[in-house]
Coordinates of C-alpha atoms and ligand atoms in Angstrom, one line a residue:
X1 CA -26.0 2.1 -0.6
X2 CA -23.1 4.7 -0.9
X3 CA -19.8 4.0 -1.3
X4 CA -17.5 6.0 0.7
X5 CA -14.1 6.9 -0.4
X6 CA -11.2 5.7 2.1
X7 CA -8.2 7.9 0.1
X8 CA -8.1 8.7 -3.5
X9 CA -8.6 5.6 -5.2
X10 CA -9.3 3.8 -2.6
X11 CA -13.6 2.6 -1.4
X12 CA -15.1 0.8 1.1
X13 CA -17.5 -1.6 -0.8
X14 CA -19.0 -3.2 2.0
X15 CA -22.1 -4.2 3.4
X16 CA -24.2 -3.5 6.0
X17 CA -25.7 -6.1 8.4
X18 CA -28.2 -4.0 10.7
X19 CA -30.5 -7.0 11.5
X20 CA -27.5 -9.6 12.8
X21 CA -27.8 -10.6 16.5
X22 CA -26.3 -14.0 16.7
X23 CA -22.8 -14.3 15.3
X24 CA -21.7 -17.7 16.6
X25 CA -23.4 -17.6 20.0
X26 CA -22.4 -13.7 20.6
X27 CA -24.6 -10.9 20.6
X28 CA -24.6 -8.4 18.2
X29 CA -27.4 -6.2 19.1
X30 CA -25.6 -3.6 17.0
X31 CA -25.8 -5.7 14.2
X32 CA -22.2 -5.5 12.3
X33 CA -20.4 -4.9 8.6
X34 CA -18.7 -6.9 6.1
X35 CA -15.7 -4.8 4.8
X36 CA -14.8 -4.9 1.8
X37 CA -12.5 -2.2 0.3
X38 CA -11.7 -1.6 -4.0
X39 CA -8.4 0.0 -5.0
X40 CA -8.5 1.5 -8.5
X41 CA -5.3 1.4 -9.9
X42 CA -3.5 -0.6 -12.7
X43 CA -4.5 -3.6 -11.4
X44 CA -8.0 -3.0 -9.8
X45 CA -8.1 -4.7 -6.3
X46 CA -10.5 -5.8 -4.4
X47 CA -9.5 -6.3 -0.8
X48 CA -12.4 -9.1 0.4
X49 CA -15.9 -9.9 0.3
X50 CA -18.9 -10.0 2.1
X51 CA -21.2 -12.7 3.3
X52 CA -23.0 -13.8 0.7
X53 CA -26.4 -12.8 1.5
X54 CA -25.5 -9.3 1.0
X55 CA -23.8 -9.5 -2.2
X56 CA -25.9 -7.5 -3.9
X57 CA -25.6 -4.7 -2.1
X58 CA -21.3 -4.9 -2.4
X59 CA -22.0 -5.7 -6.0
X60 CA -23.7 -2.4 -6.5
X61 CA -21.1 -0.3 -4.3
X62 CA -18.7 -1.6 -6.6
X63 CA -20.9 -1.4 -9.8
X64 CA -21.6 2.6 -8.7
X65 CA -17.5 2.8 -9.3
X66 CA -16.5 1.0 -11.9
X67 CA -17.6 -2.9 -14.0
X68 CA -16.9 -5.6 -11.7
X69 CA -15.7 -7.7 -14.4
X70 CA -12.4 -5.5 -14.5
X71 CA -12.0 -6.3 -11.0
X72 CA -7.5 -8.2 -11.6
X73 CA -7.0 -9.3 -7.8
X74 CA -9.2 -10.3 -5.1
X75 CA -7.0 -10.0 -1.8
X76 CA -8.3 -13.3 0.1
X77 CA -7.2 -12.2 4.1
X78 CA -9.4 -14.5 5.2
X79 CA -11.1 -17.4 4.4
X80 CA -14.2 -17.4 7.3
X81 CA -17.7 -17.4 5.1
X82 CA -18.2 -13.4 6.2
X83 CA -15.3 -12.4 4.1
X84 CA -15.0 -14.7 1.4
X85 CA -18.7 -15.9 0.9
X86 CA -19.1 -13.4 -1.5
X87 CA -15.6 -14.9 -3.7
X88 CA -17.8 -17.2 -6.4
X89 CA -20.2 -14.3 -7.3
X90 CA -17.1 -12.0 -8.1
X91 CA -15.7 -14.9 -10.2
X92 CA -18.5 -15.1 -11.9
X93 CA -18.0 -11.7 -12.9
X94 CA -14.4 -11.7 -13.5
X95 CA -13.5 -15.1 -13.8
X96 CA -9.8 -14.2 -15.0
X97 CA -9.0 -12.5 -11.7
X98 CA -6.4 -13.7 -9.5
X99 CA -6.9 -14.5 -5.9
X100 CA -4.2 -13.7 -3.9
X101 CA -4.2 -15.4 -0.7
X102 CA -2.0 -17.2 1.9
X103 CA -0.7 -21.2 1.8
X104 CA -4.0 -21.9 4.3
X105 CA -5.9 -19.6 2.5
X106 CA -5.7 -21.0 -0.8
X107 CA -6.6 -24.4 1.2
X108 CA -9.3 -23.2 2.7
X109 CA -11.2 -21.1 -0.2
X110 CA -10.6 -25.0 -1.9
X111 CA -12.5 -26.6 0.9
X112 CA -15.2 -23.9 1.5
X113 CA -16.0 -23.4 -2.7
X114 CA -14.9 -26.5 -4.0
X115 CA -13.8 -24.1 -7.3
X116 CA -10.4 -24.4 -9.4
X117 CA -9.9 -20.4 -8.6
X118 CA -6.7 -18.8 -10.2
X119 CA -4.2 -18.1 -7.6
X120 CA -1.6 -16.6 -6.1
X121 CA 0.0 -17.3 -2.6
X122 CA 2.1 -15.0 -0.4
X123 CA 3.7 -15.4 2.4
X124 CA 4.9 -13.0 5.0
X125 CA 7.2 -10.2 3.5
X126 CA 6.1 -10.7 0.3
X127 CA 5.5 -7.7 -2.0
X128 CA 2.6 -7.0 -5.0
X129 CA 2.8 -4.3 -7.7
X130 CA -0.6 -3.1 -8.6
X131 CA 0.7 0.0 -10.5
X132 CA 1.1 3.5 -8.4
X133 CA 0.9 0.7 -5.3
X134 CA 2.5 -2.1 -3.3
X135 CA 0.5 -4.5 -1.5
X136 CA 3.3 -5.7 1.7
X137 CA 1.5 -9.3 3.1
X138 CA 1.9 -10.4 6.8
X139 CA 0.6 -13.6 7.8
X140 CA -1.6 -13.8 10.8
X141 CA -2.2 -17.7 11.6
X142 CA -4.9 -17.8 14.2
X143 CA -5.8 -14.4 14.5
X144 CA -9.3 -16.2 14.2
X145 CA -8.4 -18.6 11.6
X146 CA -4.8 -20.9 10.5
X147 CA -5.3 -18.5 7.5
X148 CA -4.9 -15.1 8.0
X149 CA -3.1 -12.2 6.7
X150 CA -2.8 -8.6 6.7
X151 CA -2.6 -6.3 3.7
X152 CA -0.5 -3.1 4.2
X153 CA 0.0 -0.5 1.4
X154 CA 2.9 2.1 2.4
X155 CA 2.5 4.4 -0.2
X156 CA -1.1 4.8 1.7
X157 CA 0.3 4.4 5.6
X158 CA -2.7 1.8 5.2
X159 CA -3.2 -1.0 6.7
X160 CA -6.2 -3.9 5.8
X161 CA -6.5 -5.5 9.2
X162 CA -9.0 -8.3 8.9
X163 CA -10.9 -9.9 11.8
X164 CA -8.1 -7.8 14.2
X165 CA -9.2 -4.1 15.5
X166 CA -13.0 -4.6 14.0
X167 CA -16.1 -4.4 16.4
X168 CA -19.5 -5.4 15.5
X169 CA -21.5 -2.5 15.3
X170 CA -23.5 -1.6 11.8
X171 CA -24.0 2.1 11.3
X172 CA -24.0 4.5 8.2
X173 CA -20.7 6.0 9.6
X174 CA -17.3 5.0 8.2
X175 CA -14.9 6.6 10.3
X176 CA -14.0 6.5 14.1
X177 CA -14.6 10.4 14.2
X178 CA -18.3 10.0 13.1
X179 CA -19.4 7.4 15.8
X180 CA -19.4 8.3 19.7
X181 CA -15.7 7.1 20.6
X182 CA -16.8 5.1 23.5
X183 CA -19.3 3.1 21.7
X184 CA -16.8 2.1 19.3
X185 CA -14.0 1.0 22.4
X186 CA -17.0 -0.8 23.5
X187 CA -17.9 -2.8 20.8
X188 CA -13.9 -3.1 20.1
X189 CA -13.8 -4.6 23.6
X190 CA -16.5 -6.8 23.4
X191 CA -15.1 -8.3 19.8
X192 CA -11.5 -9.1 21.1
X193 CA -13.1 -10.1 24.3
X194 CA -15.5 -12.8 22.4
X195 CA -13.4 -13.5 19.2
X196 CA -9.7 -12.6 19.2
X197 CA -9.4 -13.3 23.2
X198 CA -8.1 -17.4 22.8
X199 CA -5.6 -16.5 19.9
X200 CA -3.6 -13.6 22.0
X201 CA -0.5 -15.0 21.4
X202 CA -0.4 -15.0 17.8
X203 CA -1.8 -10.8 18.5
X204 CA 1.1 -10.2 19.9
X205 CA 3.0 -11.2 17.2
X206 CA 0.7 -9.5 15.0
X207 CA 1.2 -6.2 17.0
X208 CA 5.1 -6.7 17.2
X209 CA 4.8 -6.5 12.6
X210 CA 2.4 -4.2 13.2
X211 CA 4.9 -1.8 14.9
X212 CA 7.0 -1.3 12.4
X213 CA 4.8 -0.2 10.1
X214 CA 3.9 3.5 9.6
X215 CA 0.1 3.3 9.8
X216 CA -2.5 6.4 9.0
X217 CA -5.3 4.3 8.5
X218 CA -6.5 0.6 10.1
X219 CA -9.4 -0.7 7.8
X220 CA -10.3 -4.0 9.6
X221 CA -13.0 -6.1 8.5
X222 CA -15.7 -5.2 10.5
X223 CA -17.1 -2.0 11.5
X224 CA -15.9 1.2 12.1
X225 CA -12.3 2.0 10.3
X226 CA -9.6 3.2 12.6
X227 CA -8.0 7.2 11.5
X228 CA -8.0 9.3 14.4
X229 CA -7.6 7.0 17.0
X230 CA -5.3 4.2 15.7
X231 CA -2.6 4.8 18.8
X232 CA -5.7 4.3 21.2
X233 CA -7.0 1.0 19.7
X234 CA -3.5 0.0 19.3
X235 CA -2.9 0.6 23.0
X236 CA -5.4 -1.0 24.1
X237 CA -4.9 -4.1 21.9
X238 CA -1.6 -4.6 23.8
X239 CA -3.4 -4.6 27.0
X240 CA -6.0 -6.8 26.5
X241 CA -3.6 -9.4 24.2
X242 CA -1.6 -9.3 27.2
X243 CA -4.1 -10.2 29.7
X244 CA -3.4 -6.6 31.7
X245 CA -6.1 -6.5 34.3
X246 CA -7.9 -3.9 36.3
X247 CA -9.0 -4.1 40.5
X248 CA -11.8 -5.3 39.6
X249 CA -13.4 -8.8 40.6
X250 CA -16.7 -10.1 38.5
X251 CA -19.2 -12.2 40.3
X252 CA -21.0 -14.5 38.1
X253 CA -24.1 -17.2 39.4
X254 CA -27.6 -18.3 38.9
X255 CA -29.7 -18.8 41.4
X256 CA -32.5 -21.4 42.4
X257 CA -34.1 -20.1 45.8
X258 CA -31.6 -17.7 46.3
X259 CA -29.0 -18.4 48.3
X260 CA -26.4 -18.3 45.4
X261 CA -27.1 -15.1 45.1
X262 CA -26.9 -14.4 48.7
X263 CA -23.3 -15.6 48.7
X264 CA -23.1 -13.5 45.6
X265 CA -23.5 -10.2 47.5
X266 CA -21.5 -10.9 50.5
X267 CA -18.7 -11.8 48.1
X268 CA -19.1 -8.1 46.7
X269 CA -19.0 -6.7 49.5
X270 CA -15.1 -8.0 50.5
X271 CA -14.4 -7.3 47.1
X272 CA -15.7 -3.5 47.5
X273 CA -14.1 -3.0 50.9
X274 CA -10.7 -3.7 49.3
X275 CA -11.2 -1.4 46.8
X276 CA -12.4 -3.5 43.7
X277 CA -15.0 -2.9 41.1
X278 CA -17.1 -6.2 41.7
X279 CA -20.0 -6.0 39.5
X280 CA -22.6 -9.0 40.3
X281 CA -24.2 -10.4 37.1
X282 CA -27.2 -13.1 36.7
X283 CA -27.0 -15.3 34.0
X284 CA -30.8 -15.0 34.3
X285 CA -30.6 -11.8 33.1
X286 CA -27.2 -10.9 31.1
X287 CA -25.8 -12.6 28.1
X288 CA -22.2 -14.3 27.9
X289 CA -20.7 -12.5 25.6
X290 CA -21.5 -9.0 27.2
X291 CA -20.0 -10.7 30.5
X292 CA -17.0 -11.7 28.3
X293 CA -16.7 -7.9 27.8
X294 CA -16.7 -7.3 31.3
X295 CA -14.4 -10.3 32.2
X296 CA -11.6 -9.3 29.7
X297 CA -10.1 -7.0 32.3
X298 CA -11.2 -8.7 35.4
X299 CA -8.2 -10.2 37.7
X300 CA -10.9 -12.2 39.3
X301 CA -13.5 -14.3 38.1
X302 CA -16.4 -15.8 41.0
X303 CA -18.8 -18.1 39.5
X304 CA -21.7 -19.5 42.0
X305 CA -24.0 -21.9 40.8
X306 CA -26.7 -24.1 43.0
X307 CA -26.4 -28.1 43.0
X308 CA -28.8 -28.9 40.3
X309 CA -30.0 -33.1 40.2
X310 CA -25.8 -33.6 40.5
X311 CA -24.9 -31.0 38.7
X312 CA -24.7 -26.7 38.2
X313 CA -27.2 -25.0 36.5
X314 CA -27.5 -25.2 32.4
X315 CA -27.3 -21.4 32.8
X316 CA -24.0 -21.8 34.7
X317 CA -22.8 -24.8 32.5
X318 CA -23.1 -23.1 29.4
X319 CA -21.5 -20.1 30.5
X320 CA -18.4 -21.9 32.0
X321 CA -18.0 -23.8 28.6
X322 CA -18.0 -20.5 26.6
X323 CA -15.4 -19.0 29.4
X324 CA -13.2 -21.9 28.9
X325 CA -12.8 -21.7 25.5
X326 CA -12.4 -17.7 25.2
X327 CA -9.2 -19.0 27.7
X328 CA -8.6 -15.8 30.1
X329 CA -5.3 -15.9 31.2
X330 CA -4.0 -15.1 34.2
X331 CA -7.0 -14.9 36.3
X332 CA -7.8 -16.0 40.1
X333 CA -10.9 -17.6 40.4
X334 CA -13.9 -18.5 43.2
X335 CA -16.2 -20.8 43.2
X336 CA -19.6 -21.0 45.6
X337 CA -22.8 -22.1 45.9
X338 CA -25.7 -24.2 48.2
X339 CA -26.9 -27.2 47.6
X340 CA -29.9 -29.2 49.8
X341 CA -28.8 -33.0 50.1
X342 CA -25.3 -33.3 47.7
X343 CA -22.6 -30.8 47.3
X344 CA -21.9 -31.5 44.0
X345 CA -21.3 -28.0 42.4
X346 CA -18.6 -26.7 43.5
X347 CA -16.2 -29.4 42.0
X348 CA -18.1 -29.1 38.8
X349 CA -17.2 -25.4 38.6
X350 CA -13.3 -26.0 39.9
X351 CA -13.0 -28.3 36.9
X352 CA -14.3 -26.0 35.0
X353 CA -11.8 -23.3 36.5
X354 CA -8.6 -26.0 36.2
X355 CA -9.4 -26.6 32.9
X356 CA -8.8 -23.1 32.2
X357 CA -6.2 -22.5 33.6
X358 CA -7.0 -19.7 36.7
X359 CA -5.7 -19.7 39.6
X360 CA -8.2 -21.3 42.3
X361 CA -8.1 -18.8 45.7
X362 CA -10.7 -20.5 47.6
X363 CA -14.6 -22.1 47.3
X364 CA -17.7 -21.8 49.7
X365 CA -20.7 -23.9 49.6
X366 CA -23.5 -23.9 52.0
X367 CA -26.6 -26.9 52.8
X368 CA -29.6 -24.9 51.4
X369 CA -29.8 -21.6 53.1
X370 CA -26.9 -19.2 54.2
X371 CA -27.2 -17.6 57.8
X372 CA -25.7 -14.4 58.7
X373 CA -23.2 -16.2 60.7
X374 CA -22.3 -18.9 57.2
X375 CA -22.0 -15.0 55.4
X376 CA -19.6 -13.6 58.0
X377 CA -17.4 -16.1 58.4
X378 CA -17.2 -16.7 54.6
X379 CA -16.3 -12.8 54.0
X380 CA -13.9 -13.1 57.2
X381 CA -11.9 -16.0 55.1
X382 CA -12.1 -14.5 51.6
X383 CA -10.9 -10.9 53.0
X384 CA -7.6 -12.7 53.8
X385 CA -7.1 -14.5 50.8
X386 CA -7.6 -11.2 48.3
X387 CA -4.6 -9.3 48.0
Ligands
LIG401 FE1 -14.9 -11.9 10.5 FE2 -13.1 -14.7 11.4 O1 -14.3 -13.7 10.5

């Protein structure tokens, strides 16, 4: 339960949460962390919480440094129960300190701990002194939540990101350059890709602030904190918030006797003869949110699902309802799938598919079983429909 020092004066007091695997219906097999950060100075800041069933452990980070009760400000970015669940047990500690949050913030904490908290709003462009120190605010509505902010501190080049540039992943390193690069892209991936992905619009806007700030440091509020490669996570932030996509076509189905998964394949293979990456996934056998991952880059999206008692598979259902609320945009879409006695699949999935917005190029559905013929005539339409 070490604290590690961020600058001088400056701690992450977090917590780690190694056993997490369900965080609102996404995997976390790498568990994740609740960061929260402690500036000493004049004032002595603490920049969020944790969840609250590892206060203790942030207690005792910040206890190993100096007496929570001195603790002046609590900087509320956030009012979502992983960053601020931990808010009543620092008041109890310090019940004089300030909470300095946004106009929805200060809603929010009200309507998640029902407590008549001192505090002190700020809106975007507004300024804090906390002695050798300015706190700069920049309001991030629905960069996950109607009350977000940033935190920047200029004298620091540092910037408290919140929700935005964190992954899940829990690990005993700090630092981008103590954690295999890739695994942390990953992760970063799979965490816009499952969390930030609807509420791109307001990241670019985030971004565009974001720019004009000189920026050593990007302490978000999960996982690993961003110092060496802050231009590459940046970069890569404007990609996905601006739905770029790669060549690459992602073939989704479940299966019943498998002829689904036969269209599956031949699908691939069109896709692989003009040069995509087409990985086929099972929803048998992969979870949503590591396809989200996958899809976040995708400029084409195939789902196949059999005709189920007048309907798609539950597997195929749930996954569709989970796509269309993550809201990809800008993608080109296919739907196939057999059925034995009534086609009734394919429209369920095209709804699906309008309702998100994508670009319908073309469905296939087949009476129970596909023959080679069915197969070659299918790929013989779809080749000239992909660009
Ligand atoms: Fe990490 Fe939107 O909370």
């Amino acid at each position: 339960m070490k604290v590690k020092k961020i600058k001088e004066g400056i701690y992450w007091v977090g917590a780690i949460d190694w056993n997490l695997r369900n965080f609102h219906g996404y995997l976390t097999q790498r568990g994740t962390t609740y960061n929260a950060y402690l500036i000493i100075d004049e004032k002595i800041t603490l920049i969020d919480t944790v969840k609250s069933n590892l206060k203790d452990e942030m207690l005792k980070r910040i206890s190993d440094i100096i007496d929570p009760s001195k603790i002046d400000y609590i900087v509320s970015n956030h009012v979502e129960m992983d960053h601020s669940g931990a808010i009543p047990d620092i008041m109890r500690l310090a019940p004089d300190a300030t909470i300095i949050t946004c106009p929805n913030g200060e809603k929010g904490l009200r309507m998640h701990h029902f407590q008549d908290y001192k505090y002190k709003v700020v809106e975007t462009g507004d300024k804090i002194n906390i002695g050798k120190r300015n706190l700069e605010f920049v309001l991030t509505p629905m960069v996950h939540w109607p009350d977000n902010m940033i935190c920047y501190v200029p004298e620091e080049k540092l910037l408290f990101s919140n929700d935005s540039f964190g992954q899940h992943l829990a690990s005993s390193a700090r630092f981008d350059d103590e954690y295999p690069f890739d695994m942390i892209m990953l992760e970063a991936r799979k965490y816009y890709a499952n969390i930030v992905l609807p509420y791109s619009k307001p990241v670019q806007k985030e971004i565009e602030a974001a720019k004009g700030l000189d920026i050593e440091i990007i302490a978000p509020s999960h996982g690993i904190i961003w110092r060496k490669y802050v231009k590459e996570i940046f970069s890569e932030y404007i990609k996905w918030a601006s739905s770029v996509t790669e060549k690459k076509a992602i073939i989704i189905y479940d299966t019943m006797w498998h002829s689904t998964e036969k269209m599956a394949f031949a699908i691939q293979e069109v896709f692989e003869d003009k040069g995509f990456i087409a990985p086929v996934i099972s929803l048998q056998h992969n979870h949503m949110s590591d396809i989200m991952t996958e899809i976040i880059t995708a400029e084409y999206i195939c789902v196949g699902s059999p005709t189920l008692n007048k309907n798609i598979l539950p597997t195929v259902a749930a996954f569709l309802t989970y796509l269309q609320g993550l809201a990809p945009a800008n993608r080109k879409a296919i739907a196939f799938g057999s059925y034995g006695w009534g086609d009734k699949s394919i429209p369920k999935i095209t709804e699906y598919f309008e309702n998100s917005g994508f670009e319908i190029i073309d469905t296939f559905k087949v009476k129970f079983i596909p023959t080679k013929e069915y197969l070659k005539n299918m790929q013989e339409t779809l080749n000239e429909k992909i660009i």
